[in-house]
Amino acid sequence: MWLSSGAVSVWDLARPGGRPGSSLALSGLVGEALAAHGAVFEQVWREDVEPLPPVRAHDLVLSLGSEWSVYWPDHSEAVAREGDHLRAAVEAGVPVLGICFGAQMLAHALG
């Protein structure tokens, strides 16, 4: 198996009307492929102020979509927080995959 512990940290923006019950619904085909290889998801909501899980607790950080832009001032705190976390994951050697807004976040965080 290509994931040693199977823990995958999943980022996604909460949808209007509440949070879906399944992280796979949010991670789509990528989530389905990872789950087929035994991945276990820990979902983290980018607008939450709860402490983020330690980056070394996961084999992969998957940063997904949002309706935001990394440059919107209304979301600067959340963008900075996620950027710090993504940068820490990269520095720790934890693979990070950014899709859509997640790719913007990686470019923003890593320069």
Coordinates of N, CA, C and O in Angstrom, one line a residue, residues 1 7-9 41 69 83 87-88 100:
M1 N 0.8 -1.2 0.0 CA 0.0 0.0 0.0 C 0.9 1.2 0.0 O 1.9 1.3 0.7
A7 N -3.9 7.7 7.0 CA -4.5 8.9 7.5 C -4.3 10.0 6.4 O -3.2 10.2 6.0
V8 N -5.4 10.6 6.0 CA -5.3 11.6 5.0 C -6.1 12.8 5.5 O -7.2 12.8 5.9
S9 N -5.4 14.0 5.6 CA -6.0 15.2 6.1 C -6.7 15.9 4.9 O -6.1 16.1 3.9
F41 N -9.9 9.3 6.2 CA -9.9 10.7 6.1 C -10.1 11.4 7.5 O -11.0 11.0 8.2
S69 N -11.0 33.3 -3.0 CA -9.7 33.6 -3.6 C -8.7 33.8 -2.5 O -9.1 34.4 -1.5
G83 N -2.2 28.4 4.8 CA -0.9 28.5 4.1 C 0.2 28.0 5.0 O 1.1 27.3 4.6
R87 N 2.6 24.9 4.2 CA 4.1 25.1 4.2 C 4.8 24.1 5.2 O 5.8 23.5 4.9
A88 N 4.2 24.0 6.4 CA 4.7 23.1 7.4 C 4.7 21.7 6.9 O 5.7 20.9 7.2
C100 N -7.7 22.9 -7.5 CA -8.5 24.1 -7.6 C -8.0 25.1 -6.6 O -6.9 25.6 -6.7

